[in-house]
Short mmCIF file of C-alpha atoms in Angstrom, two decimals:
data_model
loop_
_atom_site.label_atom_id
_atom_site.label_comp_id
_atom_site.label_asym_id
_atom_site.label_seq_id
_atom_site.Cartn_x
_atom_site.Cartn_y
_atom_site.Cartn_z
CA MET L 1 89.81 15.73 -17.50
CA ASN L 2 87.98 17.95 -19.91
CA ASN L 3 90.35 19.25 -22.52
CA THR L 4 88.01 21.06 -24.85
CA LYS L 5 86.55 23.39 -22.30
CA ILE L 6 88.25 24.80 -19.24
CA SER L 7 86.39 26.28 -16.34
CA ALA L 8 86.34 30.02 -15.78
CA GLU L 9 88.35 29.60 -12.57
CA ARG L 10 90.99 27.59 -14.39
CA ALA L 11 91.19 30.18 -17.17
CA ALA L 12 91.58 32.95 -14.60
CA TYR L 13 94.28 30.98 -12.83
CA LEU L 14 96.21 30.33 -16.02
CA GLU L 15 95.89 33.94 -17.06
CA SER L 16 97.13 35.27 -13.75
CA ARG L 17 100.07 32.90 -13.87
CA GLY L 18 100.93 34.03 -17.38
CA ARG L 19 100.64 37.64 -16.27
CA THR L 20 103.07 37.13 -13.37
CA LYS L 21 105.60 35.54 -15.72
CA LYS L 22 105.38 38.45 -18.14
CA LEU L 23 105.67 40.94 -15.31
CA ILE L 24 108.85 39.30 -14.04
CA LEU L 25 110.39 39.35 -17.51
CA ALA L 26 109.40 42.98 -18.02
CA TRP L 27 111.11 43.97 -14.77
CA GLN L 28 114.21 41.98 -15.61
CA VAL L 29 114.58 43.66 -19.00
CA GLY L 30 113.52 47.02 -17.56
CA ILE L 31 116.25 47.06 -14.92
CA LEU L 32 118.90 46.34 -17.55
CA VAL L 33 117.61 48.99 -19.93
CA PHE L 34 117.35 51.55 -17.12
CA PHE L 35 120.87 50.79 -15.95
CA VAL L 36 122.45 50.99 -19.40
CA LEU L 37 120.44 54.06 -20.35
CA SER L 38 121.22 56.02 -17.18
CA TRP L 39 124.89 55.05 -17.46
CA GLU L 40 124.93 56.34 -21.04
CA LEU L 41 123.06 59.55 -20.22
CA LEU L 42 125.13 60.31 -17.12
CA ALA L 43 128.25 59.93 -19.23
CA GLN L 44 126.81 62.04 -22.07
CA PHE L 45 126.02 64.91 -19.70
CA ARG L 46 129.45 64.53 -18.08
CA LEU L 47 127.97 63.75 -14.66
CA ILE L 48 130.32 60.79 -14.47
CA ASP L 49 133.80 60.56 -15.93
CA SER L 50 133.57 58.22 -18.89
CA PHE L 51 137.36 58.01 -19.00
CA ILE L 52 137.27 56.08 -15.73
CA LEU L 53 133.84 54.46 -15.80
CA SER L 54 133.57 54.10 -19.58
CA GLN L 55 130.17 54.29 -21.19
CA PRO L 56 127.87 51.84 -23.02
CA SER L 57 128.24 53.36 -26.47
CA ARG L 58 132.05 53.34 -26.18
CA ILE L 59 131.94 49.75 -24.92
CA GLY L 60 129.82 48.87 -27.96
CA THR L 61 132.33 50.35 -30.40
CA THR L 62 135.21 48.74 -28.54
CA ILE L 63 133.58 45.32 -28.76
CA ILE L 64 132.97 45.76 -32.48
CA ASN L 65 136.61 46.75 -32.96
CA MET L 66 137.71 43.79 -30.85
CA VAL L 67 135.64 41.36 -32.90
CA GLN L 68 137.31 42.65 -36.07
CA TYR L 69 140.70 42.36 -34.45
CA ASP L 70 141.34 39.16 -32.44
CA LEU L 71 138.65 38.92 -29.77
CA MET L 72 137.75 35.38 -30.75
CA ASN L 73 141.30 34.27 -30.14
CA HIS L 74 141.28 35.72 -26.62
CA VAL L 75 137.91 34.21 -25.85
CA TRP L 76 139.06 30.85 -27.17
CA VAL L 77 142.23 30.90 -25.07
CA THR L 78 140.25 31.56 -21.90
CA VAL L 79 137.56 29.00 -22.72
CA TYR L 80 140.16 26.39 -23.64
CA GLU L 81 142.12 26.89 -20.44
CA THR L 82 138.95 26.80 -18.36
CA LEU L 83 137.63 23.63 -19.98
CA VAL L 84 140.94 21.80 -19.63
CA GLY L 85 141.30 22.84 -15.97
CA PHE L 86 137.66 21.99 -15.32
CA THR L 87 137.86 18.54 -16.91
CA LEU L 88 141.09 17.71 -15.14
CA GLY L 89 139.66 18.96 -11.84
CA VAL L 90 136.47 16.94 -12.17
CA ILE L 91 138.19 13.72 -13.21
CA THR L 92 141.03 13.88 -10.69
CA GLY L 93 138.69 15.10 -7.94
CA THR L 94 136.19 12.32 -8.54
CA CYS L 95 138.93 9.69 -8.65
CA LEU L 96 140.38 10.95 -5.36
CA ALA L 97 136.90 10.96 -3.83
CA VAL L 98 136.47 7.34 -4.91
CA ILE L 99 139.74 6.41 -3.21
CA LEU L 100 138.73 8.20 -0.02
CA TRP L 101 135.29 6.53 -0.09
CA TRP L 102 136.89 3.17 -0.64
CA SER L 103 139.32 3.36 2.24
CA SER L 104 138.12 5.08 5.37
CA PHE L 105 141.66 4.74 6.70
CA VAL L 106 143.09 6.87 3.89
CA ALA L 107 140.18 9.27 4.35
CA LYS L 108 140.87 9.71 8.05
CA VAL L 109 144.60 10.18 7.49
CA SER L 110 144.07 12.82 4.81
CA GLU L 111 141.28 14.68 6.58
CA PRO L 112 143.41 17.45 8.22
CA TYR L 113 145.25 18.04 4.95
CA LEU L 114 142.00 18.38 3.06
CA VAL L 115 140.64 20.83 5.62
CA VAL L 116 143.74 23.03 5.40
CA LEU L 117 143.96 22.85 1.60
CA ASN L 118 140.26 23.62 1.33
CA SER L 119 140.51 26.78 3.43
CA LEU L 120 143.75 27.95 1.83
CA PRO L 121 143.16 30.57 -0.91
CA LYS L 122 144.76 28.67 -3.77
CA ILE L 123 145.64 31.89 -5.60
CA ALA L 124 148.34 32.35 -2.97
CA LEU L 125 150.08 29.40 -4.61
CA GLY L 126 150.30 31.36 -7.88
CA PRO L 127 154.01 32.26 -7.72
CA VAL L 128 154.91 28.73 -6.63
CA ILE L 129 152.93 27.22 -9.51
CA ILE L 130 154.59 29.55 -12.01
CA ILE L 131 158.04 28.63 -10.79
CA ILE L 132 157.31 24.91 -10.81
CA VAL L 133 155.40 24.45 -14.08
CA GLY L 134 156.72 27.51 -15.91
CA ALA L 135 155.15 30.81 -16.91
CA GLY L 136 152.69 29.70 -19.56
CA THR L 137 149.37 28.09 -20.33
CA GLU L 138 150.27 25.16 -18.08
CA ALA L 139 150.50 27.44 -15.06
CA ILE L 140 147.06 28.90 -15.80
CA ILE L 141 145.50 25.47 -16.21
CA PHE L 142 147.20 24.33 -13.06
CA MET L 143 145.74 27.28 -11.21
CA ALA L 144 142.23 26.38 -12.40
CA LEU L 145 142.85 22.80 -11.30
CA ALA L 146 144.15 23.86 -7.88
CA ILE L 147 141.07 25.95 -7.23
CA SER L 148 138.49 23.36 -8.28
CA LEU L 149 140.13 20.12 -7.17
CA ILE L 150 139.66 20.08 -3.40
CA VAL L 151 136.08 21.31 -3.63
CA THR L 152 135.28 18.47 -6.01
CA VAL L 153 136.90 15.90 -3.75
CA LEU L 154 134.97 17.08 -0.70
CA GLU L 155 131.66 17.49 -2.52
CA MET L 156 131.82 14.08 -4.21
CA LEU L 157 133.05 12.31 -1.09
CA ASN L 158 130.21 13.83 0.89
CA GLY L 159 127.75 12.63 -1.74
CA PHE L 160 129.21 9.12 -1.82
CA ARG L 161 129.03 8.90 1.95
CA HIS L 162 125.41 9.98 2.04
CA THR L 163 124.24 7.25 -0.30
CA ASP L 164 121.20 5.60 1.26
CA SER L 165 122.74 2.88 3.43
CA GLU L 166 119.69 0.65 2.90
CA TYR L 167 120.48 0.54 -0.83
CA ILE L 168 124.00 -0.57 -0.02
CA ARG L 169 122.71 -3.17 2.41
CA MET L 170 120.32 -4.48 -0.22
CA ALA L 171 123.17 -4.83 -2.73
CA SER L 172 125.27 -6.66 -0.14
CA THR L 173 122.48 -9.16 0.47
CA PHE L 174 123.08 -10.23 -3.13
CA GLY L 175 126.79 -10.55 -2.32
CA ALA L 176 127.89 -7.38 -4.13
CA THR L 177 131.58 -6.55 -3.99
CA LYS L 178 132.70 -3.05 -3.06
CA GLY L 179 133.32 -2.31 -6.72
CA GLN L 180 129.83 -3.45 -7.66
CA ILE L 181 128.30 -1.43 -4.86
CA PHE L 182 130.10 1.61 -6.23
CA MET L 183 129.21 1.06 -9.88
CA LYS L 184 125.62 -0.06 -9.40
CA VAL L 185 124.51 1.96 -6.40
CA VAL L 186 126.81 4.70 -5.13
CA PHE L 187 127.81 6.30 -8.42
CA PRO L 188 124.38 6.38 -10.10
CA TYR L 189 122.91 7.59 -6.80
CA ASN L 190 125.25 10.58 -6.97
CA ILE L 191 124.70 11.74 -10.53
CA ALA L 192 122.93 14.81 -9.15
CA THR L 193 125.84 15.49 -6.77
CA LEU L 194 128.25 15.18 -9.65
CA PHE L 195 126.40 17.80 -11.66
CA ASN L 196 126.11 20.13 -8.69
CA SER L 197 129.85 19.94 -8.32
CA LEU L 198 130.27 20.50 -12.07
CA LYS L 199 128.19 23.65 -11.79
CA ILE L 200 130.33 24.98 -8.96
CA ASN L 201 133.50 23.91 -10.71
CA ILE L 202 132.95 25.58 -14.04
CA GLY L 203 132.76 28.90 -12.17
CA LEU L 204 135.74 28.10 -9.97
CA SER L 205 137.88 27.00 -12.92
CA LEU L 206 137.14 30.32 -14.60
CA VAL L 207 138.23 32.14 -11.42
CA GLY L 208 141.47 30.16 -11.54
CA VAL L 209 142.03 30.90 -15.21
CA ILE L 210 141.42 34.64 -14.87
CA ALA L 211 143.67 34.80 -11.80
CA GLY L 212 146.29 32.84 -13.73
CA GLU L 213 145.99 35.13 -16.73
CA PHE L 214 146.42 38.14 -14.45
CA LEU L 215 149.73 36.70 -13.29
CA VAL L 216 151.12 35.26 -16.46
CA SER L 217 149.71 35.36 -19.99
CA LYS L 218 149.99 36.60 -23.52
CA ALA L 219 146.36 36.13 -24.45
CA GLY L 220 142.93 35.55 -22.95
CA LEU L 221 140.23 37.71 -21.41
CA GLY L 222 142.16 38.00 -18.15
CA TYR L 223 145.13 39.26 -20.14
CA LEU L 224 142.95 41.88 -21.90
CA ILE L 225 141.60 43.10 -18.56
CA VAL L 226 145.03 43.46 -16.99
CA TYR L 227 146.48 45.01 -20.13
CA GLY L 228 143.57 47.46 -20.40
CA GLY L 229 144.07 48.45 -16.77
CA GLN L 230 147.79 48.99 -17.20
CA VAL L 231 147.42 51.27 -20.22
CA PHE L 232 144.33 52.93 -18.69
CA LYS L 233 141.99 51.87 -21.48
CA MET L 234 138.87 51.44 -19.36
CA ASP L 235 136.73 50.76 -22.44
CA LEU L 236 138.80 47.68 -23.09
CA VAL L 237 138.56 46.57 -19.45
CA MET L 238 134.78 47.01 -19.30
CA SER L 239 134.24 45.35 -22.67
CA SER L 240 136.36 42.38 -21.63
CA VAL L 241 134.48 42.06 -18.34
CA ILE L 242 131.15 42.07 -20.17
CA ILE L 243 132.35 39.46 -22.66
CA LEU L 244 133.69 37.41 -19.76
CA ALA L 245 130.29 37.54 -18.07
CA VAL L 246 128.64 36.25 -21.25
CA VAL L 247 131.24 33.50 -21.66
CA ALA L 248 130.84 32.44 -18.01
CA ALA L 249 127.05 32.31 -18.33
CA LEU L 250 127.27 30.28 -21.56
CA MET L 251 129.63 27.74 -20.01
CA TYR L 252 127.37 27.39 -16.99
CA GLU L 253 124.38 26.86 -19.27
CA GLY L 254 126.42 24.24 -21.10
CA VAL L 255 126.76 22.28 -17.86
CA VAL L 256 123.05 22.69 -17.14
CA LEU L 257 122.28 21.31 -20.60
CA MET L 258 124.59 18.35 -20.04
CA GLN L 259 122.87 17.71 -16.74
CA ARG L 260 119.46 17.70 -18.36
CA VAL L 261 120.59 15.14 -20.94
CA ALA L 262 122.25 12.94 -18.33
CA MET L 263 119.30 13.15 -15.97
CA ARG L 264 116.90 12.11 -18.67
CA TRP L 265 119.20 9.23 -19.41
CA TYR L 266 119.26 8.24 -15.75
CA ASN L 267 115.63 9.16 -15.11
CA HIS L 268 116.25 11.34 -12.09
CA MET R 1 114.51 -33.25 4.25
CA ASP R 2 116.09 -30.49 6.26
CA ILE R 3 117.05 -27.67 3.96
CA LEU R 4 118.34 -25.45 6.73
CA LYS R 5 120.12 -26.51 9.85
CA VAL R 6 121.20 -24.02 12.47
CA VAL R 7 123.53 -25.39 15.12
CA ASN R 8 124.24 -23.72 18.42
CA ILE R 9 124.50 -20.16 17.23
CA GLU R 10 125.91 -17.63 19.64
CA GLN R 11 126.44 -13.98 18.84
CA LYS R 12 128.31 -11.47 20.97
CA TYR R 13 128.85 -7.81 20.24
CA GLN R 14 131.87 -5.93 21.44
CA ALA R 15 131.07 -2.40 22.49
CA GLU R 16 133.23 0.23 24.17
CA ASN R 17 131.59 -0.35 27.53
CA GLY R 18 131.35 -4.11 27.49
CA GLU R 19 130.21 -7.24 25.78
CA ILE R 20 126.62 -7.88 24.74
CA THR R 21 125.34 -11.37 24.10
CA ALA R 22 122.56 -11.11 21.53
CA LEU R 23 121.89 -14.76 20.74
CA LYS R 24 122.60 -17.91 22.71
CA GLU R 25 122.27 -21.63 21.97
CA ILE R 26 120.08 -21.17 18.90
CA SER R 27 119.53 -24.49 17.16
CA PHE R 28 116.75 -25.51 14.83
CA THR R 29 116.05 -27.13 11.49
CA VAL R 30 113.72 -26.15 8.68
CA LYS R 31 112.14 -28.49 6.14
CA LYS R 32 111.88 -27.66 2.46
CA GLY R 33 108.87 -25.50 1.66
CA GLU R 34 108.16 -24.54 5.26
CA PHE R 35 107.29 -21.03 6.31
CA ILE R 36 108.77 -20.09 9.67
CA SER R 37 107.78 -16.89 11.44
CA ILE R 38 110.17 -15.55 14.02
CA VAL R 39 108.77 -13.31 16.76
CA GLY R 40 110.33 -11.90 19.88
CA PRO R 41 110.61 -8.77 21.99
CA SER R 42 112.09 -5.82 20.11
CA GLY R 43 115.87 -5.71 20.17
CA CYS R 44 116.19 -9.40 21.00
CA GLY R 45 118.30 -10.19 17.98
CA LYS R 46 115.75 -11.49 15.46
CA SER R 47 117.32 -9.57 12.60
CA THR R 48 120.81 -10.59 13.75
CA LEU R 49 119.73 -14.21 13.40
CA LEU R 50 118.65 -13.60 9.79
CA SER R 51 121.91 -11.80 9.02
CA ILE R 52 123.82 -14.81 10.33
CA ILE R 53 121.77 -17.28 8.29
CA SER R 54 122.25 -15.13 5.18
CA GLY R 55 126.00 -15.20 5.64
CA ILE R 56 126.35 -11.40 5.86
CA LEU R 57 127.28 -11.70 9.52
CA LYS R 58 129.68 -14.28 10.90
CA PRO R 59 128.44 -15.70 14.22
CA THR R 60 130.73 -15.73 17.25
CA ASN R 61 130.06 -19.45 17.60
CA GLY R 62 127.98 -22.06 15.85
CA GLU R 63 127.27 -23.13 12.31
CA VAL R 64 124.62 -22.80 9.65
CA TYR R 65 124.08 -25.46 6.99
CA VAL R 66 122.01 -25.05 3.84
CA SER R 67 121.22 -28.38 2.17
CA GLY R 68 124.07 -29.88 4.17
CA GLU R 69 126.57 -27.25 3.00
CA ARG R 70 128.12 -25.01 5.58
CA VAL R 71 127.36 -21.30 5.10
CA ASP R 72 130.49 -19.21 5.03
CA GLY R 73 129.72 -15.86 3.49
CA ILE R 74 126.90 -14.99 1.12
CA THR R 75 125.69 -17.88 -0.99
CA SER R 76 123.37 -18.03 -3.95
CA HIS R 77 121.07 -20.34 -2.00
CA ILE R 78 119.68 -17.56 0.10
CA GLY R 79 117.56 -14.56 -0.81
CA TYR R 80 117.25 -11.78 1.71
CA MET R 81 114.52 -9.17 1.65
CA LEU R 82 114.63 -6.06 3.79
CA GLN R 83 111.98 -3.80 5.27
CA LYS R 84 112.30 -1.18 2.55
CA ASP R 85 111.93 -2.25 -1.07
CA ASN R 86 115.14 -0.35 -1.97
CA LEU R 87 114.29 -0.29 -5.64
CA LEU R 88 116.85 1.88 -7.41
CA ASP R 89 115.06 5.01 -8.69
CA TRP R 90 117.16 5.26 -11.82
CA ARG R 91 116.44 1.75 -13.04
CA THR R 92 113.27 0.54 -14.67
CA ILE R 93 111.29 -2.20 -12.94
CA TYR R 94 112.77 -4.80 -15.27
CA LYS R 95 116.33 -3.57 -14.67
CA ASN R 96 115.69 -3.53 -10.93
CA VAL R 97 114.54 -7.12 -11.05
CA LEU R 98 117.76 -8.06 -12.86
CA LEU R 99 120.00 -6.37 -10.27
CA GLY R 100 120.64 -9.51 -8.22
CA LEU R 101 121.53 -11.49 -11.35
CA GLU R 102 123.89 -8.72 -12.48
CA ILE R 103 125.64 -8.65 -9.12
CA ARG R 104 126.04 -12.41 -9.11
CA ASN R 105 127.14 -12.47 -12.74
CA THR R 106 124.38 -14.91 -13.58
CA LYS R 107 122.51 -12.76 -16.09
CA THR R 108 122.00 -15.63 -18.48
CA GLN R 109 119.25 -15.90 -21.08
CA GLU R 110 117.60 -18.54 -18.95
CA ASN R 111 117.62 -16.47 -15.78
CA MET R 112 116.38 -13.39 -17.59
CA GLU R 113 113.47 -15.38 -18.96
CA ARG R 114 112.75 -16.62 -15.47
CA ALA R 115 112.66 -13.04 -14.22
CA GLU R 116 110.33 -12.05 -17.04
CA ASN R 117 108.07 -14.99 -16.27
CA LEU R 118 107.94 -14.00 -12.62
CA LEU R 119 106.92 -10.49 -13.66
CA LYS R 120 104.27 -11.93 -15.96
CA THR R 121 102.90 -14.38 -13.41
CA TYR R 122 102.54 -11.74 -10.74
CA GLY R 123 100.97 -9.06 -12.87
CA LEU R 124 103.92 -6.70 -13.12
CA TYR R 125 105.05 -7.37 -16.67
CA GLU R 126 103.19 -4.42 -18.13
CA PHE R 127 105.05 -2.15 -15.70
CA ARG R 128 108.50 -3.47 -16.65
CA ASP R 129 109.55 -0.23 -18.38
CA LYS R 130 108.13 2.01 -15.66
CA TYR R 131 110.25 3.49 -12.90
CA PRO R 132 109.79 2.67 -9.21
CA SER R 133 108.39 6.13 -8.45
CA GLN R 134 105.46 5.37 -10.75
CA LEU R 135 104.36 2.32 -8.72
CA SER R 136 102.41 2.01 -5.50
CA GLY R 137 104.03 0.80 -2.28
CA GLY R 138 102.48 -2.65 -2.54
CA MET R 139 103.60 -3.12 -6.12
CA ARG R 140 107.10 -1.97 -5.28
CA GLN R 141 107.35 -4.54 -2.51
CA ARG R 142 106.24 -7.26 -4.94
CA VAL R 143 108.92 -6.10 -7.38
CA ALA R 144 111.47 -6.34 -4.57
CA LEU R 145 110.29 -9.89 -3.91
CA ILE R 146 110.63 -10.83 -7.56
CA ARG R 147 114.12 -9.29 -7.60
CA THR R 148 114.99 -11.64 -4.74
CA LEU R 149 113.29 -14.65 -6.31
CA ALA R 150 114.97 -14.01 -9.66
CA ILE R 151 118.22 -15.40 -8.25
CA SER R 152 116.34 -18.67 -7.53
CA PRO R 153 117.08 -18.89 -3.82
CA ASP R 154 116.30 -22.10 -1.93
CA ILE R 155 115.62 -20.14 1.22
CA LEU R 156 114.07 -16.72 1.50
CA LEU R 157 114.66 -14.48 4.49
CA LEU R 158 112.12 -11.72 5.11
CA ASP R 159 113.23 -9.08 7.59
CA GLU R 160 110.13 -7.11 8.59
CA ALA R 161 109.54 -7.02 4.86
CA PHE R 162 106.03 -5.60 5.09
CA SER R 163 106.21 -3.24 8.04
CA ALA R 164 106.84 -0.18 5.89
CA LEU R 165 103.48 -0.60 4.15
CA ASP R 166 100.20 0.81 5.36
CA TYR R 167 97.82 -1.66 6.96
CA GLN R 168 95.49 -2.27 4.04
CA THR R 169 98.27 -2.63 1.48
CA ARG R 170 100.05 -4.87 3.90
CA LEU R 171 97.16 -7.32 4.15
CA SER R 172 96.84 -7.66 0.41
CA VAL R 173 100.59 -7.77 -0.20
CA THR R 174 101.13 -10.49 2.40
CA ASP R 175 98.35 -12.43 0.73
CA ASP R 176 100.03 -12.06 -2.67
CA VAL R 177 103.46 -12.84 -1.34
CA PHE R 178 102.23 -15.91 0.49
CA ARG R 179 100.65 -17.20 -2.69
CA ILE R 180 103.84 -16.50 -4.67
CA LEU R 181 106.03 -18.25 -2.11
CA LYS R 182 103.83 -21.35 -1.89
CA GLN R 183 103.63 -21.54 -5.66
CA GLU R 184 107.38 -21.21 -6.10
CA GLN R 185 107.86 -23.59 -3.14
CA VAL R 186 110.34 -21.33 -1.43
CA THR R 187 111.36 -22.11 2.12
CA THR R 188 110.88 -18.91 4.08
CA LEU R 189 112.01 -17.45 7.37
CA MET R 190 110.20 -14.26 8.28
CA VAL R 191 111.08 -11.94 11.13
CA THR R 192 108.19 -9.77 12.24
CA HIS R 193 107.00 -7.84 15.26
CA ASP R 194 103.41 -8.27 14.13
CA ILE R 195 101.91 -11.30 15.88
CA PRO R 196 98.84 -11.62 13.60
CA GLU R 197 101.10 -11.51 10.55
CA SER R 198 103.32 -14.23 11.99
CA ILE R 199 100.31 -16.50 12.61
CA SER R 200 98.61 -15.81 9.31
CA MET R 201 101.65 -16.76 7.27
CA GLY R 202 103.69 -19.22 9.29
CA ASP R 203 103.62 -23.02 9.36
CA LYS R 204 105.67 -22.72 12.51
CA ILE R 205 106.34 -19.82 14.80
CA MET R 206 109.64 -19.47 16.57
CA ILE R 207 109.33 -17.43 19.74
CA LEU R 208 112.53 -15.86 20.99
CA SER R 209 113.12 -14.59 24.52
CA GLU R 210 114.54 -11.29 25.73
CA ARG R 211 118.27 -10.71 25.23
CA PRO R 212 120.32 -12.89 25.38
CA ALA R 213 117.79 -14.51 23.09
CA VAL R 214 117.13 -18.23 23.26
CA ILE R 215 114.35 -20.15 21.53
CA LYS R 216 111.45 -20.26 23.99
CA GLU R 217 109.18 -22.32 21.84
CA ILE R 218 108.59 -23.45 18.30
CA LEU R 219 104.84 -23.43 17.84
CA GLU R 220 103.24 -25.53 15.11
CA ILE R 221 100.41 -23.74 13.38
CA ASP R 222 97.66 -25.82 11.85
CA PHE R 223 94.42 -24.26 10.72
CA GLU R 224 93.14 -27.57 9.35
CA MET R 225 92.40 -25.95 6.04
CA GLU R 226 92.84 -27.32 2.53
CA THR R 227 94.19 -24.14 1.02
CA ARG R 228 95.10 -21.57 3.54
CA THR R 229 95.85 -17.97 2.75
CA PRO R 230 96.77 -15.28 5.27
CA LEU R 231 93.33 -13.71 4.95
CA THR R 232 91.34 -16.91 5.53
CA CYS R 233 93.58 -17.74 8.49
CA ARG R 234 92.70 -14.46 10.10
CA LYS R 235 89.04 -15.48 10.05
CA SER R 236 89.64 -18.87 11.65
CA PRO R 237 88.54 -19.35 15.27
CA LYS R 238 91.94 -20.83 16.06
CA PHE R 239 93.58 -17.55 15.15
CA SER R 240 92.84 -15.84 18.44
CA GLN R 241 93.91 -18.92 20.39
CA TYR R 242 97.31 -18.78 18.73
CA PHE R 243 97.42 -15.05 19.25
CA ASN R 244 96.75 -15.35 22.98
CA HIS R 245 99.30 -18.11 23.33
CA ILE R 246 102.07 -16.08 21.65
CA TRP R 247 101.07 -12.95 23.52
CA ARG R 248 101.40 -14.77 26.83
CA GLU R 249 104.75 -16.21 25.83
CA LEU R 250 106.10 -12.82 24.83
CA SER R 251 104.83 -10.84 27.80
CA GLY R 252 104.24 -13.45 30.48
CA ASN R 253 107.68 -13.95 31.96
CA GLU R 254 107.63 -11.36 34.70
#
C-alpha cells in the first residue's frame, strides 16, 4: 500500500466518513442543548410550572449545594450497595450455572422453578426480604442480588450449553475430564457471554438497589429521590435522578472497560 | 508386529423405536507403521468404528487391543483427529498444540520440546504466537495434527480429517500430512468418503458394507514405487484400477 500519497477517491471517502461522524456528534449535542435550553426558557416564561417540573438552573444550584453538603456520601452508599449486590449476583449466578451445566438431572429438576422465579417481579419480594434480613443495607443488597441472580444463571447456563460441541468432542478425544472440559473449553469459550451478563447485571443491580432504597434506607440516591418526593422538593428529585443517570452510565462503562481488558487478554 | 488388534466388534444402538445394529463381526489387525483407509457407504458406521478403537465409545461386544493391551477407555496410545481442526480461538498456536499434553498432565519439558520440534519441522514454528484466526485452513489442520502428535500416539485415527478443506488445500495438506506421518512412523487409520483420497494415502483399504456393516474386503494397495506420496500415486496408471475396483465394491451389490 502507498502510505505517502492517497488517491483522490480515498481522500474523498475518508473526508465523507469524517463528516458523517461530526454530523452525528453535532446532532447528539444539539438535541441535549435544545432540550435543556427550551426547558429553561419555558420555565423562565412560566409556561411550565417549575415547582413541579423543576428547571435546569435550579437543578444546577441544587447539585452544587448537594456537593457541598453530603452528595458524595449518598452516591457512595448507592454505588457500594450496587457493586456488592452485583458481585454477589455474578459469582453466585455463575456458580449455580456451573452446577446446572454439570448435572443435567439437577438442571431438569430445577427448570420449572427457574422459569417461575425468572418471570416473578422480584421487587414483590421486598417486604419479605426486609422482614427476613432486617431493614438495612443488607435488605437493599439482597434486593439487588434477587433481581440479578436468576438472569445470570439463565444467561450463563445458556452460554455454557451452546459451547461448540466439536470443541468438547476434541477435548474428550484427549481424555479430558468434565472439569478440564469446563476449565479449558467451556469457560474460556463463554468469556463474551459472561461480560454480556455483567453488562445486563450492573443495570439490574442498580434497579434492585434503588427499589430497595425506596423501601428502606437512610442514605443513597434512592433515598434522596423518595425523600425529595415526600417533601415536594422536585429540584432535589430531578438532581438526584440526573446524578443517578451519570452514576449508572459510569458503572456500565466500567464493565465495558473491564471487558476490553479481559478480551485483549483472551484474544477474542 | 501387530500394533492394533480388533476382535469381533459389534455395536448396537438403542433408539426409542427399536434397535439398530451398526457394526457386526468386525475383526482385523494392523501392523506398525501401516496406513489403513476405511471406506464405506455413508452412515455405515465408519466413524463409530474409530470411536470404539479410540476408547471413547464402548462396543456392545468385542475387544480392541493396542500393543497387546486391551483398550478400556481413552488411552495415551491413541490420537484422534476430527473433521474440524477445533483450534481454540483464544489460545495461540503454541498453546493449542500443548492442549493435549495439558489435559493428560504430561506437560513435561521433554514433551514441550517435542511439540516445539514438530512445529519447527513442519514449518509452523514462526506462527507459534499467532492465533488460529490468522492462519489458513490448511495450516490450521496441520496445527491440529501436530496437537495430536504432540501426545506421541502409537496409533492415529483420522475421521474425515480433510473433508472440511477446499479441494486444492486438501491435496497439498494430505501430501504434507502423509509425509509427516511416514516420517514420524505413526500407524494410521483414516475414515474417508473420498475414494481417491483413500487410495492415494492408504497401504490397505478396508471396505465396509451397508449397515449392519461388515468388512467386505481389505484391499492391499501397491503402487510399486520407491517413495510414494499421495500426489504421485494419483498419477499412477494403477490408480484408476483401484478406483474402479472400490467403486464396484461400494455400489455393485444390488
